[in-house]
PDB file of C-alpha atoms in Angstrom:
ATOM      1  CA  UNK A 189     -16.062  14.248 -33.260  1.00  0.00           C
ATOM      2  CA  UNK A 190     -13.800  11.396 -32.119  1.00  0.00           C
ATOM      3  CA  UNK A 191     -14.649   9.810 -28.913  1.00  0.00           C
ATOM      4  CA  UNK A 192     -12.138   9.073 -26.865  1.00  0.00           C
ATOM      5  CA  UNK A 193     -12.054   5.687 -23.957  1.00  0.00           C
ATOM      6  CA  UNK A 194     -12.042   6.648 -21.031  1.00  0.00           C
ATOM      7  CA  UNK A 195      -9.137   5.120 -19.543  1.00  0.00           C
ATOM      8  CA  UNK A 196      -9.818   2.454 -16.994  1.00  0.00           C
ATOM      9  CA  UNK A 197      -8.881   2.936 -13.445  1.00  0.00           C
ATOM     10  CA  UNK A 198      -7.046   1.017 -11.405  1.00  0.00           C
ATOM     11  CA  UNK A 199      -8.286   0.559  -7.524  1.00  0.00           C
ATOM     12  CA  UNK A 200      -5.821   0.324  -4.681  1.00  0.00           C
ATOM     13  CA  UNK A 201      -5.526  -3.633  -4.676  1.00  0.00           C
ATOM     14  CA  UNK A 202      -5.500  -3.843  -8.850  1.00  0.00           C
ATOM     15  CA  UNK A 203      -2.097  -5.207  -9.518  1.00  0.00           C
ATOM     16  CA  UNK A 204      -0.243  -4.621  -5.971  1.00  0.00           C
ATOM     17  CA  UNK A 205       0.372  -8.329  -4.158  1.00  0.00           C
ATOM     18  CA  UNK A 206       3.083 -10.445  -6.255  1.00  0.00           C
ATOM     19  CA  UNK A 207       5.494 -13.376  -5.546  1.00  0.00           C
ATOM     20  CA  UNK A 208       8.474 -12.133  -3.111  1.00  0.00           C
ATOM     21  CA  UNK A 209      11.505 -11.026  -5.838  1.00  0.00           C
ATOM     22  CA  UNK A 210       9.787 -10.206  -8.393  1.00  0.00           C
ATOM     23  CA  UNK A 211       9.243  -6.780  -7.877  1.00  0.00           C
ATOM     24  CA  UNK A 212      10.451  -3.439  -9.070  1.00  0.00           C
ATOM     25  CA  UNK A 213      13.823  -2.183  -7.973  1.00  0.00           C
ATOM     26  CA  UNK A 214      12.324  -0.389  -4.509  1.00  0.00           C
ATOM     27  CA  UNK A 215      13.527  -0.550  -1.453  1.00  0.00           C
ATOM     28  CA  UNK A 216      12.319  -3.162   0.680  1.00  0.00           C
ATOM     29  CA  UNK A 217      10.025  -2.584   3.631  1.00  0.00           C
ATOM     30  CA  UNK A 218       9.786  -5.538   5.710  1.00  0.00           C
ATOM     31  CA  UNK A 219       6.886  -5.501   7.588  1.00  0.00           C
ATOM     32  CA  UNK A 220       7.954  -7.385  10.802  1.00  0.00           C
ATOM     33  CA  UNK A 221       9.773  -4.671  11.509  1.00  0.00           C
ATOM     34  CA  UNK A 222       8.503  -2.499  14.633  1.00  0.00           C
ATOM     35  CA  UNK A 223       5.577   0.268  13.723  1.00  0.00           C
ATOM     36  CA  UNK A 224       8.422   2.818  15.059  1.00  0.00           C
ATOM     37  CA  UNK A 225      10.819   1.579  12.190  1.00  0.00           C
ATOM     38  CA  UNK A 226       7.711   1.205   9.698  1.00  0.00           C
ATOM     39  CA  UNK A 227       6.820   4.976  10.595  1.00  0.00           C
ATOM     40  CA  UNK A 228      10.656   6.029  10.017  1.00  0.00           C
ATOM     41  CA  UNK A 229      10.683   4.556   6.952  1.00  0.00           C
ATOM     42  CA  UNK A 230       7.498   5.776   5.905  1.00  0.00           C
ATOM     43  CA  UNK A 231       8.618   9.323   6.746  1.00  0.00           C
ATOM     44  CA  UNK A 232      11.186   9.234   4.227  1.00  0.00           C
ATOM     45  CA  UNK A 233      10.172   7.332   1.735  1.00  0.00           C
ATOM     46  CA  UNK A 234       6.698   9.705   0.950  1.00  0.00           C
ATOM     47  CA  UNK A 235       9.458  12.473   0.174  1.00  0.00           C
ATOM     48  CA  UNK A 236      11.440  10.300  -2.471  1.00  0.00           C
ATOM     49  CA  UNK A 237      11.163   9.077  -6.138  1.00  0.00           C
ATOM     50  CA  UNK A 238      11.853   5.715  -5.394  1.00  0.00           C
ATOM     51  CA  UNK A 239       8.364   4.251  -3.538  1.00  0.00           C
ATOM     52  CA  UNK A 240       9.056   0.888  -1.673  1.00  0.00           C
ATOM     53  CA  UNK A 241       8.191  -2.869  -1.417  1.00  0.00           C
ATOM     54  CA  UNK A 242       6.618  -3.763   1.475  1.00  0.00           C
ATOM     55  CA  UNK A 243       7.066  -7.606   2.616  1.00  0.00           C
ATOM     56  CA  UNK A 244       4.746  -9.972   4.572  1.00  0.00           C
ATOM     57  CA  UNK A 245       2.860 -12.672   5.037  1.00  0.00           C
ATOM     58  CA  UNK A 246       0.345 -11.275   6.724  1.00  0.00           C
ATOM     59  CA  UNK A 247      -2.806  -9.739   5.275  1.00  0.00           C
ATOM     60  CA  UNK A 248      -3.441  -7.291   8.461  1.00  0.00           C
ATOM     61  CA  UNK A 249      -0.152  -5.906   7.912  1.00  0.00           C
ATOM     62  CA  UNK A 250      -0.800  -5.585   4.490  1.00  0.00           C
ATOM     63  CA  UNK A 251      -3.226  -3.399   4.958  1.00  0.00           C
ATOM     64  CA  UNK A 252      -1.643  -1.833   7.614  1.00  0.00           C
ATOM     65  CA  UNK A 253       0.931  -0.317   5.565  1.00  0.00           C
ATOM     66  CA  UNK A 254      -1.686   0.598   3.120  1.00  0.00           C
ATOM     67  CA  UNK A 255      -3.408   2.580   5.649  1.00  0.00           C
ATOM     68  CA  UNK A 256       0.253   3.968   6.994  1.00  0.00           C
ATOM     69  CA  UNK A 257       1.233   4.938   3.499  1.00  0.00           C
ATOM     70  CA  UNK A 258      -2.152   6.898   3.066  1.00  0.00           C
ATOM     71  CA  UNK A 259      -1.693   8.446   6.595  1.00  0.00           C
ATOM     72  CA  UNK A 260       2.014   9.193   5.678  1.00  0.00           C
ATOM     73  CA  UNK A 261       1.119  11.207   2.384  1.00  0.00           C
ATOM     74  CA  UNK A 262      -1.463  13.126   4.215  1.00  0.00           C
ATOM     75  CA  UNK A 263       0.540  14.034   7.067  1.00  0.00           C
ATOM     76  CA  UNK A 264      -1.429  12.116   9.349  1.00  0.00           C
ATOM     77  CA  UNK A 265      -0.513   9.582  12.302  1.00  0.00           C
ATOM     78  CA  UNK A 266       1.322   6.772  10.682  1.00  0.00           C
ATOM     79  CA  UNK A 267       1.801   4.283  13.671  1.00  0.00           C
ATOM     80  CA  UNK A 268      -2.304   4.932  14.480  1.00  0.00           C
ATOM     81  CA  UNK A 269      -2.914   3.900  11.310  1.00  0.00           C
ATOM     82  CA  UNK A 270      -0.412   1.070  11.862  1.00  0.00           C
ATOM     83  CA  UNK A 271      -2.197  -0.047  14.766  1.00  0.00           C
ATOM     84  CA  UNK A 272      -5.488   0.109  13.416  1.00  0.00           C
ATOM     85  CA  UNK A 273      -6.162   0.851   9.798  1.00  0.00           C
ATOM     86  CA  UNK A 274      -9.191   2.586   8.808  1.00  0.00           C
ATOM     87  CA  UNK A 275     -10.791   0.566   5.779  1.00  0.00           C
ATOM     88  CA  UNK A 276     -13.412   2.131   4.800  1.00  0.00           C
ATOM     89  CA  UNK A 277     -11.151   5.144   4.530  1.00  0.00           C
ATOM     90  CA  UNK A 278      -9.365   3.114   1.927  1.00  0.00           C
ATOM     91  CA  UNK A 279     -11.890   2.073  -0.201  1.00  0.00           C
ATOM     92  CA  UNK A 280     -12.926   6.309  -0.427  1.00  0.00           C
ATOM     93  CA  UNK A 281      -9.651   6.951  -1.771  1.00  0.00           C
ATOM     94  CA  UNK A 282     -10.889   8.593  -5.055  1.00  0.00           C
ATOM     95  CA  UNK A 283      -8.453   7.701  -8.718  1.00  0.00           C
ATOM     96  CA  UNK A 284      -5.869  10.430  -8.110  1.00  0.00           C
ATOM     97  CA  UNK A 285      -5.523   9.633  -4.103  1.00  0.00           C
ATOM     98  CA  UNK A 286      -4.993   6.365  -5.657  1.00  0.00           C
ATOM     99  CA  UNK A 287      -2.554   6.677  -7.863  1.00  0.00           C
ATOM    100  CA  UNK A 288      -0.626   8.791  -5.288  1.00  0.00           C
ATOM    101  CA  UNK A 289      -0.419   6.091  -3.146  1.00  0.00           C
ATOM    102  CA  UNK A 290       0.572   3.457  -5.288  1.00  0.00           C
ATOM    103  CA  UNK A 291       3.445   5.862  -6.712  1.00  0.00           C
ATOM    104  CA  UNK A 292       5.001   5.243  -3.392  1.00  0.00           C
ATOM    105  CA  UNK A 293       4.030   1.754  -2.248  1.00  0.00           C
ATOM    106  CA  UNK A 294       5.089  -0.233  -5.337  1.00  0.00           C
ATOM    107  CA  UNK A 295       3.904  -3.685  -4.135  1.00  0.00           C
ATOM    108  CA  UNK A 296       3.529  -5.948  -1.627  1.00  0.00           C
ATOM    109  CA  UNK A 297       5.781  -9.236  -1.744  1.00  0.00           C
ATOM    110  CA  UNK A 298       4.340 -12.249  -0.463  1.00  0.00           C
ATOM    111  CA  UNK A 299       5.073 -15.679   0.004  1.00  0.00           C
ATOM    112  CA  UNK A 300       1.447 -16.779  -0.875  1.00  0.00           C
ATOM    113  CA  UNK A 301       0.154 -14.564  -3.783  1.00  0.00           C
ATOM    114  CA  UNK A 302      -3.327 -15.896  -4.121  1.00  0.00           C
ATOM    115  CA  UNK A 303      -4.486 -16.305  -0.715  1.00  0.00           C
ATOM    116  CA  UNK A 304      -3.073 -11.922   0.101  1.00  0.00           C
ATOM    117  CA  UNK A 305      -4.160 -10.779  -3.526  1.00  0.00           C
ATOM    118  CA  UNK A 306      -7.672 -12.286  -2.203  1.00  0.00           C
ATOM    119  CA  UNK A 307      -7.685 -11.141   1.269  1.00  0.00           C
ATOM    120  CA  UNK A 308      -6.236  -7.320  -0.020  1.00  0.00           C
ATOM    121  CA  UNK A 309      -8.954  -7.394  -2.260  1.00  0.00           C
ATOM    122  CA  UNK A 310     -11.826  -8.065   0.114  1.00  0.00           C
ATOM    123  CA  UNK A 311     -10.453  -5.810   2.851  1.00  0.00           C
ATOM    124  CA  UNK A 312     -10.352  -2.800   0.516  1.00  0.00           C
ATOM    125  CA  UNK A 313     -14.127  -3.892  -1.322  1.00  0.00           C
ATOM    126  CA  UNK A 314     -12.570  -4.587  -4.972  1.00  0.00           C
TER     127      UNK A 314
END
């Protein structure tokens, strides 16, 4: 019998904060925009191959559009979970709810990689 690794797993944060630009080619989601335009986009963007970049500076809209992107695969109420993201929702997000999500947000561009890589990392407990 040949044993196998199990494959490691990557959590919601692993991988997802990098320097503004150096993303993949997504379409960019800038994440001053009003939660009306956010939820648009969102809308459309959950029912395409191409996922998105989200930009800020800002770690509560960072997770924000986590929490959006979640609510916007599971048909849920996007600018609610604009307004007021539901954490410990995201950190229950089993491997394959995972991987769903980051199929469609890409990344998140920032202009300070260390200091949002950190803070997206605490918010969601990895």
């Amino acid at each position: 019998m040949v044993g196998l690794p199990i494959p490691a797993r990557r959590t919601l944060a692993d991988g997802l904060v990098c320097a503004i630009g150096t993303s993949s080619a997504a379409p960019i989601l800038d994440l001053d925009d009003s939660d009306a335009q956010i939820a648009d986009f969102l809308v459309r963007v959950v029912h395409s191959d191409s996922g998105f970049v989200a930009r800020t500076s800002s770690s509560a809209r960072a997770m924000a559009i986590m929490a959006a992107t979640v609510a916007a695969l599971c048909g849920e109420d996007i600018r609610e979970a604009l307004r007021a993201p539901d954490t410990s929702f995201l950190r229950s997000l089993k491997p394959p709810a995972v991987e769903a999500v980051r199929a469609v947000l890409r990344a998140i561009e920032t202009d300070d990689t260390e200091r949002m890589s950190d803070a997206v990392h605490t918010l969601v407990g990895t």
